[in-house]
mmCIF file of C-alpha atoms and ligand atoms in Angstrom:
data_model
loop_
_atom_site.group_PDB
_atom_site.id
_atom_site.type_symbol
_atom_site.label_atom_id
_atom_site.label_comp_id
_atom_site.label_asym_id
_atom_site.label_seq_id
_atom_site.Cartn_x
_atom_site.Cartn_y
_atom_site.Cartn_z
ATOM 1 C CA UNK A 197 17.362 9.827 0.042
ATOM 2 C CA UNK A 198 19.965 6.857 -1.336
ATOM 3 C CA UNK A 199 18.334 3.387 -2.122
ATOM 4 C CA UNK A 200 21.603 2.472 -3.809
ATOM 5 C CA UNK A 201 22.252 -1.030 -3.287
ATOM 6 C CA UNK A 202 18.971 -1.951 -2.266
ATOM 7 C CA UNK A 203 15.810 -4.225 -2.686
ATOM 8 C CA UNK A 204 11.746 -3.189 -2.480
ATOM 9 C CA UNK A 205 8.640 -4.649 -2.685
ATOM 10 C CA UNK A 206 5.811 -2.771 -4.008
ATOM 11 C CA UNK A 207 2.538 -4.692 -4.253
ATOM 12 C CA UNK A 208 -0.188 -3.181 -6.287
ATOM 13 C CA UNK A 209 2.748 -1.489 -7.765
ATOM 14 C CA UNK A 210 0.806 -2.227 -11.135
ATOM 15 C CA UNK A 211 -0.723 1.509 -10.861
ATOM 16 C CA UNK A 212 -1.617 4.624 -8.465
ATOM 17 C CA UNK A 213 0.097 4.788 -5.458
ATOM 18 C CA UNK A 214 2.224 1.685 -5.726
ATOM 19 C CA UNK A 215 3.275 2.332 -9.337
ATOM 20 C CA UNK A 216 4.913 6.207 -8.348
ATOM 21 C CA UNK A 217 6.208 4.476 -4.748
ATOM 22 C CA UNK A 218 7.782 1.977 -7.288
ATOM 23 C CA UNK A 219 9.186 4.607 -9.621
ATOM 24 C CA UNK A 220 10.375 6.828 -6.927
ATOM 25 C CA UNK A 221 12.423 3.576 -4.929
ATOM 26 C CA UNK A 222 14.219 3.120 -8.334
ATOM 27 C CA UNK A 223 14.972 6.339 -9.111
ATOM 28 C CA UNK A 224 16.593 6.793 -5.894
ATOM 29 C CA UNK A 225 18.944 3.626 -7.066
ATOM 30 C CA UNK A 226 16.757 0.691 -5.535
ATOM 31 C CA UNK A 227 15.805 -2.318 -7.429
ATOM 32 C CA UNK A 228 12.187 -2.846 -7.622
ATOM 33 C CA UNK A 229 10.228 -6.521 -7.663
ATOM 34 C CA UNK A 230 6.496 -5.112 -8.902
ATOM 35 C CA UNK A 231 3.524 -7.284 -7.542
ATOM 36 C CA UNK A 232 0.209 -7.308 -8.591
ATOM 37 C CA UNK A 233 -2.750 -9.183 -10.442
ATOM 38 C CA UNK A 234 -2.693 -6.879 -12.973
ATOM 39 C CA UNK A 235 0.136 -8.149 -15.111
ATOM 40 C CA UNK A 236 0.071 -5.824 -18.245
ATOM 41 C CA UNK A 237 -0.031 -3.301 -15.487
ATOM 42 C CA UNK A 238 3.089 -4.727 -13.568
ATOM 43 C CA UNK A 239 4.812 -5.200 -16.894
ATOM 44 C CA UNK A 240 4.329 -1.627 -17.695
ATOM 45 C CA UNK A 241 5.276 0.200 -14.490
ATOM 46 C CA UNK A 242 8.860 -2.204 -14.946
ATOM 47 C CA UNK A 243 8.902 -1.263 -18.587
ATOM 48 C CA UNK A 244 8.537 2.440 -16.930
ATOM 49 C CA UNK A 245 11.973 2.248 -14.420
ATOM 50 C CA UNK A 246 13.515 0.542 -17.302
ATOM 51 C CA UNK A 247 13.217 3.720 -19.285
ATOM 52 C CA UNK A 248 14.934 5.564 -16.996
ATOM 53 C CA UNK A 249 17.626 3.231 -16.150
ATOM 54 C CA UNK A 250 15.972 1.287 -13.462
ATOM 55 C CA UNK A 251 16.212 -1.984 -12.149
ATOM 56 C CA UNK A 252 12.792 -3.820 -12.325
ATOM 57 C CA UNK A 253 11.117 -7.054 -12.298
ATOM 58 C CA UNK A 254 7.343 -7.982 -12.261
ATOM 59 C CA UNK A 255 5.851 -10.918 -10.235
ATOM 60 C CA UNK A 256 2.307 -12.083 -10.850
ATOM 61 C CA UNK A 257 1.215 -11.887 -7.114
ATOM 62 C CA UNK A 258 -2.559 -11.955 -5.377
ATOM 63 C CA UNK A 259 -1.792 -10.542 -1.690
ATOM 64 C CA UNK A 260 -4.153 -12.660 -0.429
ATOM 65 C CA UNK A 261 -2.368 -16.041 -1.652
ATOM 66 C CA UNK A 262 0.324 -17.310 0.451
ATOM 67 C CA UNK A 263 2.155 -19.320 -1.950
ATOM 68 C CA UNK A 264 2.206 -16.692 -4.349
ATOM 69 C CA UNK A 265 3.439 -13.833 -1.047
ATOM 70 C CA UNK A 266 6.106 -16.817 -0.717
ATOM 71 C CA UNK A 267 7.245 -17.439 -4.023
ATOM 72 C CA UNK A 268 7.192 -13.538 -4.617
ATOM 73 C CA UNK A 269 9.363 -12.610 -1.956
ATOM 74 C CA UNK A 270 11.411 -15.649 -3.007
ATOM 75 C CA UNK A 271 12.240 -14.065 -6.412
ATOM 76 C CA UNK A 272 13.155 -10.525 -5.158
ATOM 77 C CA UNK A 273 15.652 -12.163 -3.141
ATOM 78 C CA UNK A 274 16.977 -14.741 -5.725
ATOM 79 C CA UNK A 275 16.997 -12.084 -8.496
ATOM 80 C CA UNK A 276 18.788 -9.089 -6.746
ATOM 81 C CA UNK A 277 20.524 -10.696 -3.780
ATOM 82 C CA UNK A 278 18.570 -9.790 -0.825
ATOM 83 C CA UNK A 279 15.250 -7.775 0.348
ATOM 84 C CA UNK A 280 15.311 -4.445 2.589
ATOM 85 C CA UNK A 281 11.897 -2.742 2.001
ATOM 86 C CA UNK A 282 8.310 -3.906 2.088
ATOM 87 C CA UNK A 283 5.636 -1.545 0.608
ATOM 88 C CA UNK A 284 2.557 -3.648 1.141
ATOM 89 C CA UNK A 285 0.149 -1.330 -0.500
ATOM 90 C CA UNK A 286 -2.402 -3.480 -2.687
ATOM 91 C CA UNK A 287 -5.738 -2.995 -2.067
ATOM 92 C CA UNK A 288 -9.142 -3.121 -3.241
ATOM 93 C CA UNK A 289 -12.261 -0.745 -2.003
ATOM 94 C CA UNK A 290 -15.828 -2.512 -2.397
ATOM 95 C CA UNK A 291 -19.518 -1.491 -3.264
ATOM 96 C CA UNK A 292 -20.920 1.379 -1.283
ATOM 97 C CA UNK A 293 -23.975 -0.367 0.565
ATOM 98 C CA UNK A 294 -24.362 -0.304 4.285
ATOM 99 C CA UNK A 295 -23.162 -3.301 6.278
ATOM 100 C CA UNK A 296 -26.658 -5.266 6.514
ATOM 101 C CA UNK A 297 -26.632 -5.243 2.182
ATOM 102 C CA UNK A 298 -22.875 -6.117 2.073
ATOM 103 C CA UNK A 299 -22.495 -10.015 1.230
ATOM 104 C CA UNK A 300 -20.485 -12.039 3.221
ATOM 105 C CA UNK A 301 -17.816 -12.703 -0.056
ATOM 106 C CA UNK A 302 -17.288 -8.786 -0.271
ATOM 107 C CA UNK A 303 -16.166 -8.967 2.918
ATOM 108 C CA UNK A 304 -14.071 -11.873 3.182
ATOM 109 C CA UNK A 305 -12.447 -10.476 -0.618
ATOM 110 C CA UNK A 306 -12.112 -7.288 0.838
ATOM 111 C CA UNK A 307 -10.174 -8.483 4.199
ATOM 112 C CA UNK A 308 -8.381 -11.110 2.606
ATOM 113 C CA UNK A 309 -6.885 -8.385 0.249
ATOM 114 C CA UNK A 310 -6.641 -5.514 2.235
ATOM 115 C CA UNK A 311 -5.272 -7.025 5.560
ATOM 116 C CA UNK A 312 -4.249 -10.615 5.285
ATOM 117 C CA UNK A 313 -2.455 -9.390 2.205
ATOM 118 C CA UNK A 314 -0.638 -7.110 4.647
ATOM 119 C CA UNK A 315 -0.210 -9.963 7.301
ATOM 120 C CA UNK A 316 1.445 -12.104 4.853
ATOM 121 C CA UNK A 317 3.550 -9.711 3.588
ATOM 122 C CA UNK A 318 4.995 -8.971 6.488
ATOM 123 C CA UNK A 319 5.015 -12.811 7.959
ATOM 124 C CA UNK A 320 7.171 -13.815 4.836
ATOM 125 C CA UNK A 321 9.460 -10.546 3.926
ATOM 126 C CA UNK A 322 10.571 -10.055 8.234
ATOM 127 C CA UNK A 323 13.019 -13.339 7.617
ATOM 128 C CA UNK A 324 14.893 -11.465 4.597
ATOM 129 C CA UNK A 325 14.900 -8.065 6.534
ATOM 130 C CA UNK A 326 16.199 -10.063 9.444
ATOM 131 C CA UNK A 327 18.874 -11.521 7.028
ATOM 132 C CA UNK A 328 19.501 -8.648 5.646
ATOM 133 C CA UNK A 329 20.535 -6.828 8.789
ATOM 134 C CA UNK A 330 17.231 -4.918 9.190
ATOM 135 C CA UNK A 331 15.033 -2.973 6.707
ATOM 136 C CA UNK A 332 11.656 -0.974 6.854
ATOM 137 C CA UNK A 333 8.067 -2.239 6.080
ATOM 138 C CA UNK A 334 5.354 0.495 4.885
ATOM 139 C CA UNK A 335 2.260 -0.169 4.823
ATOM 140 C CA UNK A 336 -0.790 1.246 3.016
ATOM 141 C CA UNK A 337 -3.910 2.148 4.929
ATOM 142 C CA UNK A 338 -6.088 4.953 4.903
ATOM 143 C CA UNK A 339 -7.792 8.027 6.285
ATOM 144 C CA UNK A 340 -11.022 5.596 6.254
ATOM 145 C CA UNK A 341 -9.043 3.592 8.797
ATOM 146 C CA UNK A 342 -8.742 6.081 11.288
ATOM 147 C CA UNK A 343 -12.027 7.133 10.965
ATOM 148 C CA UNK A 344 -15.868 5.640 10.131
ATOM 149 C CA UNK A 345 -17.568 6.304 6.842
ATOM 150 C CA UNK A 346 -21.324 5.537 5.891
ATOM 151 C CA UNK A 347 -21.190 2.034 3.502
ATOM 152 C CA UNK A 348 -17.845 1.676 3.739
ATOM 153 C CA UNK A 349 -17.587 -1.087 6.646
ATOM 154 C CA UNK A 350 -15.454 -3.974 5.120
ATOM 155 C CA UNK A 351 -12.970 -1.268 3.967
ATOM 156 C CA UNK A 352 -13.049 0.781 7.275
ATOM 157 C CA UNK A 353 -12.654 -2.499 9.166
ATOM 158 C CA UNK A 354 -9.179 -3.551 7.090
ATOM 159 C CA UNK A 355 -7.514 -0.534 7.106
ATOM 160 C CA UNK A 356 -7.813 0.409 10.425
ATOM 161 C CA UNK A 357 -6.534 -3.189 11.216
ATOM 162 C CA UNK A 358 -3.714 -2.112 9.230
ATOM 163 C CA UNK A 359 -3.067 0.318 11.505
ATOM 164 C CA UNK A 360 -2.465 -1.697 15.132
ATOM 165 C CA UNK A 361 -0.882 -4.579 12.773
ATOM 166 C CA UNK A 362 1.305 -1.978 11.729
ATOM 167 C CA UNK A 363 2.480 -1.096 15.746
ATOM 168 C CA UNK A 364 2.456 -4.918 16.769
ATOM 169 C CA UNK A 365 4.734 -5.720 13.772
ATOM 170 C CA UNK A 366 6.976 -2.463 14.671
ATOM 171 C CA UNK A 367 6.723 -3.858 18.515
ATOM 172 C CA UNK A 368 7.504 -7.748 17.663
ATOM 173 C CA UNK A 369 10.556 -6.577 14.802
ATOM 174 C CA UNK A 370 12.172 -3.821 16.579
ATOM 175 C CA UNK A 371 14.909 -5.535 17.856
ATOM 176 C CA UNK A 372 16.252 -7.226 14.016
ATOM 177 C CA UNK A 373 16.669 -3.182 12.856
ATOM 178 C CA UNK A 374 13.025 -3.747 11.267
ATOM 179 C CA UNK A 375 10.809 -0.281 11.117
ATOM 180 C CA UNK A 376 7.364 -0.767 10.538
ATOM 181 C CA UNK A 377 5.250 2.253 9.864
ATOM 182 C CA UNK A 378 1.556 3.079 7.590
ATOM 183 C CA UNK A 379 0.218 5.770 5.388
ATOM 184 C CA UNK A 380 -3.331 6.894 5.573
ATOM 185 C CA UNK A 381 -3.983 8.647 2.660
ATOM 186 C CA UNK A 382 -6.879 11.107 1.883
ATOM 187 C CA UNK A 383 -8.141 11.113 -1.291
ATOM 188 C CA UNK A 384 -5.614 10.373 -4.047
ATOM 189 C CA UNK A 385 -6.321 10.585 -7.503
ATOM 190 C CA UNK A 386 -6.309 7.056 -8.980
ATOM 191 C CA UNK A 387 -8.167 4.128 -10.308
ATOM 192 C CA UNK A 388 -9.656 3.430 -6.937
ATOM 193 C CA UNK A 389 -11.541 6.617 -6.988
ATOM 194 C CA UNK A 390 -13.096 5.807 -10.527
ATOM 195 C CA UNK A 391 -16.924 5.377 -9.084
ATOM 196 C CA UNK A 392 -16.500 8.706 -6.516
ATOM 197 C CA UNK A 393 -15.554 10.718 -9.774
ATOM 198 C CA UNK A 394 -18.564 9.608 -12.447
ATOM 199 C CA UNK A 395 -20.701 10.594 -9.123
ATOM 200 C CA UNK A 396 -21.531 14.316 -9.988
ATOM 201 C CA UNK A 397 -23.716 14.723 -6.543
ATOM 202 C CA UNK A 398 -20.816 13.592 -4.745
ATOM 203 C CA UNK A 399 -18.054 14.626 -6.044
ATOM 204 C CA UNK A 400 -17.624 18.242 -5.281
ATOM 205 C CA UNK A 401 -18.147 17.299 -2.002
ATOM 206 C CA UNK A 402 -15.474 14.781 -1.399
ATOM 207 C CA UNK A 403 -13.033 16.101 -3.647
ATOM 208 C CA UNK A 404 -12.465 19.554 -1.177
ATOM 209 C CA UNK A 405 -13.430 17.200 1.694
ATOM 210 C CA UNK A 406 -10.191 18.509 3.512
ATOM 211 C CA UNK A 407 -8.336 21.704 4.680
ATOM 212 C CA UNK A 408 -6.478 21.545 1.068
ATOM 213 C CA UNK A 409 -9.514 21.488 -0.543
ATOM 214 C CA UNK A 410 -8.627 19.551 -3.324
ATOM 215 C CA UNK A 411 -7.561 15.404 -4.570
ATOM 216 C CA UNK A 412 -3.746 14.386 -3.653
ATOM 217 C CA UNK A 413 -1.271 12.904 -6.431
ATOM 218 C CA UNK A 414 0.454 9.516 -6.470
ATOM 219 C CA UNK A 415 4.140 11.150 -5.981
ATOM 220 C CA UNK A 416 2.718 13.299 -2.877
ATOM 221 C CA UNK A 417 1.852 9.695 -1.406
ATOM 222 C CA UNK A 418 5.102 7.964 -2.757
ATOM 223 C CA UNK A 419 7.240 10.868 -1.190
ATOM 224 C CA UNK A 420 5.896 9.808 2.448
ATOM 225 C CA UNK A 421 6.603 5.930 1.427
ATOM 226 C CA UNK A 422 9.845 6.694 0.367
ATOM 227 C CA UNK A 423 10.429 8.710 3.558
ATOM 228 C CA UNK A 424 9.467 6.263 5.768
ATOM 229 C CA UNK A 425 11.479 3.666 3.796
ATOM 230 C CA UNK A 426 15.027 6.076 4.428
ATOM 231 C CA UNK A 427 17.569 6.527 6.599
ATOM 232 C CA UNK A 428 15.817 10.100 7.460
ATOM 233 C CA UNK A 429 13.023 8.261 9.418
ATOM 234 C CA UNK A 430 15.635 6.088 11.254
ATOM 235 C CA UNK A 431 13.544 6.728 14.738
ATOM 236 C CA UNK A 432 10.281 6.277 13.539
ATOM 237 C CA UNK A 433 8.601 3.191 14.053
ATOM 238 C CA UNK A 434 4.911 2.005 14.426
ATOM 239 C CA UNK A 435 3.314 5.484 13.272
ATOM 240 C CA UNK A 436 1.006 5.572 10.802
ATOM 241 C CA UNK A 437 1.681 8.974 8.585
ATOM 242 C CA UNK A 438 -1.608 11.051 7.146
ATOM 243 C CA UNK A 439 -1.171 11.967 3.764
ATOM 244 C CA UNK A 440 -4.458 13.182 3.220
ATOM 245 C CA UNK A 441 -4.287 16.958 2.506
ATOM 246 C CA UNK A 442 -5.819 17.541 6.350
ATOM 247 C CA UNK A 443 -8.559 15.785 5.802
ATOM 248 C CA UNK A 444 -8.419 13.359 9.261
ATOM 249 C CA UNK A 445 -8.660 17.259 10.771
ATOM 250 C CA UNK A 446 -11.760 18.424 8.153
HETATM 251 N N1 LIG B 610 -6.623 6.434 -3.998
HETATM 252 C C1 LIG B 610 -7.115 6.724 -2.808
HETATM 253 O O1 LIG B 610 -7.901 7.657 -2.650
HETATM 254 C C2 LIG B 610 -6.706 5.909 -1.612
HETATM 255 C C3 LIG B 610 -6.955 6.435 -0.344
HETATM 256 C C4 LIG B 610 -6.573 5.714 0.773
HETATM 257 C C5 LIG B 610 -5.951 4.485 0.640
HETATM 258 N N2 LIG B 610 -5.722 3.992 -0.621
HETATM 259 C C6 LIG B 610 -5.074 2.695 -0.711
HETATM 260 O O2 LIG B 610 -3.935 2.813 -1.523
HETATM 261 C C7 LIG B 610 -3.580 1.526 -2.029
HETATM 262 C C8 LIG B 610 -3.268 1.644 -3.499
HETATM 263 O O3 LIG B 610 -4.476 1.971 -4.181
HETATM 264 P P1 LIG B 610 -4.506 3.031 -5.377
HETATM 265 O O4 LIG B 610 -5.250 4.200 -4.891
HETATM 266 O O5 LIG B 610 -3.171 3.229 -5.945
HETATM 267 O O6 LIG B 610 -5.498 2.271 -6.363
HETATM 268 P P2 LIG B 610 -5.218 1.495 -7.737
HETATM 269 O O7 LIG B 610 -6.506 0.786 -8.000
HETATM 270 O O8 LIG B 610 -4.705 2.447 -8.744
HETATM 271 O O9 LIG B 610 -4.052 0.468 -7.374
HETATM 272 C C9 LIG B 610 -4.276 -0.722 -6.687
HETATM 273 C C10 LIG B 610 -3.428 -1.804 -7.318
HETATM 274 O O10 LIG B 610 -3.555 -2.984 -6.530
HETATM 275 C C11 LIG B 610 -3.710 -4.088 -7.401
HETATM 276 N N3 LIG B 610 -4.392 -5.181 -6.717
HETATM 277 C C12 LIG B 610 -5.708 -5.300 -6.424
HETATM 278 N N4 LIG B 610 -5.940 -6.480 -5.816
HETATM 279 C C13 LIG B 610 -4.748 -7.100 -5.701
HETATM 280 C C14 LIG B 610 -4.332 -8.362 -5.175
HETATM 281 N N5 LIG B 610 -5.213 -9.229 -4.638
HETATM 282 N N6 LIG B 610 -3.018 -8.691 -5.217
HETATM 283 C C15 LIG B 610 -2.112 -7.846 -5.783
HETATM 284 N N7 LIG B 610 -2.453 -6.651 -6.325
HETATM 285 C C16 LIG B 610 -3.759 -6.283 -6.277
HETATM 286 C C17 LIG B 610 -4.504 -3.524 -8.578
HETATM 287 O O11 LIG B 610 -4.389 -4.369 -9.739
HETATM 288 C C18 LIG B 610 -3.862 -2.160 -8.751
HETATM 289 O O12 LIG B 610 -2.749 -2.203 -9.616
HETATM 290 C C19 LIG B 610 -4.762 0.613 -1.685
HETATM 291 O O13 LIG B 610 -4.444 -0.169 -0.549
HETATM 292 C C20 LIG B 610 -5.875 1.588 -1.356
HETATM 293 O O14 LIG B 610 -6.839 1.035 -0.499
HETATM 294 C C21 LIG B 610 -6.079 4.675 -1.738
#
């Protein structure tokens, strides 16, 4: 896998899955614009591929925001000549209550985040990629959008929008050279997870919920990014890749 020469996008790349999808782009010779709204967060996953000879900039970015989508992408193109890769990853999970107790602002935040921050992502970066001769958008969804889980409806809702936005994006940008393909992964050990973890009913339970029978890293995730982001998956387009230890299957 050779990034040499070219520019991604990693939102949420302050930590988890965007911050090792962020690491392994530069490592494989790609500059790297980091988004999030965690700055100290952004600042430190840049300070991160700077240590190992990276290129890496940090952009102060809410997904949901168009001007900020705009003036982000704007930057990674002004700053290292061009954009090729997309990883629109940032995301947010919500409180566990069942759809009639969620409030109506949970929801919105949680859509606005999860899959308009996807739409404009993808609305704003396909110019560059057209510019740029084509180029590959990944984004991040999740087992829980392939399939229904109890109190989780604003999050199952996004992410499994994120799937069929995923194959009208790879249908509409085909043509320009643009791939567009998801993740769904299982259950990944990061900050998102925090509540599932301090729950010790729970936990044993979900954390062999698969045929694994055990929690997924940040690198196993940014491996499948990073694959879909190569040359390797030049025919693959519109899929959206499990990455969840079998647990779609469990
Ligand atoms: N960890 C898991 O088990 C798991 C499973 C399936 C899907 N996912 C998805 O993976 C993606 C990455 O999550 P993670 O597990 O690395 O969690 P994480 O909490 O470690 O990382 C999420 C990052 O997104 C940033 N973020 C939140 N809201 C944002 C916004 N409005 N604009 C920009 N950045 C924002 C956060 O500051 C954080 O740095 C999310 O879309 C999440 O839904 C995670």
């Amino acid at each position: 896998m050779n990034f040499t020469g070219k520019t991604a996008i990693v939102t949420g790349g302050g930590s988890g899955i965007g911050r090792a999808a962020a690491i392994r782009f530069a490592k494989e010779g790609a500059a790297v614009a980091i988004a999030d709204v965690n700055s100290a967060a952004g600042e430190e996953t840049v300070n991160l591929i700077k240590s190992i000879g990276g290129k890496a900039i940090f952009v102060y970015t809410d997904v949901a925001n168009s001007k900020h989508i705009q003036e982000l992408i704007q930057t990674a193109v002004n700053t290292f000549g061009g954009l090729h890769i997309i990883c629109n990853n940032a995301g947010i999970g919500h409180s566990e209550v069942r759809s009639v107790d969620l409030t109506e602002e949970e929801w919105d935040q949680v859509i606005d985040i999860n899959l308009k921050g996807v739409f404009l992502g993808t609305k704003y970066a396909v110019p560059e990629l057209i510019k740029a001769g084509g180029g590959a958008i990944i984004n991040t969804s999740s087992l829980l959008g392939l399939k229904g889980q109890k109190y989780m409806s604003a999050y199952n809702a996004s992410k499994a929008g994120v799937v069929v936005l995923t194959q009208n994006a790879a249908l509409e940008y085909g043509k320009y050279n643009i791939r567009v393909n998801a993740i769904a992964p299982g259950v990944i050990d990061t900050n998102i997870i925090d509540g599932w973890k301090q729950n010790e009913r729970k936990w044993p339970i979900i954390s062999k919920a698969n045929a694994l029978r055990r929690i997924g890293t940040p690198n196993e995730v940014a491996n499948a990014i990073a694959f879909l982001a190569s040359e390797e998956a030049s025919f693959i387009t519109g899929a959206t890749l499990s990455v969840d230890g079998g647990g779609l299957t469990f």
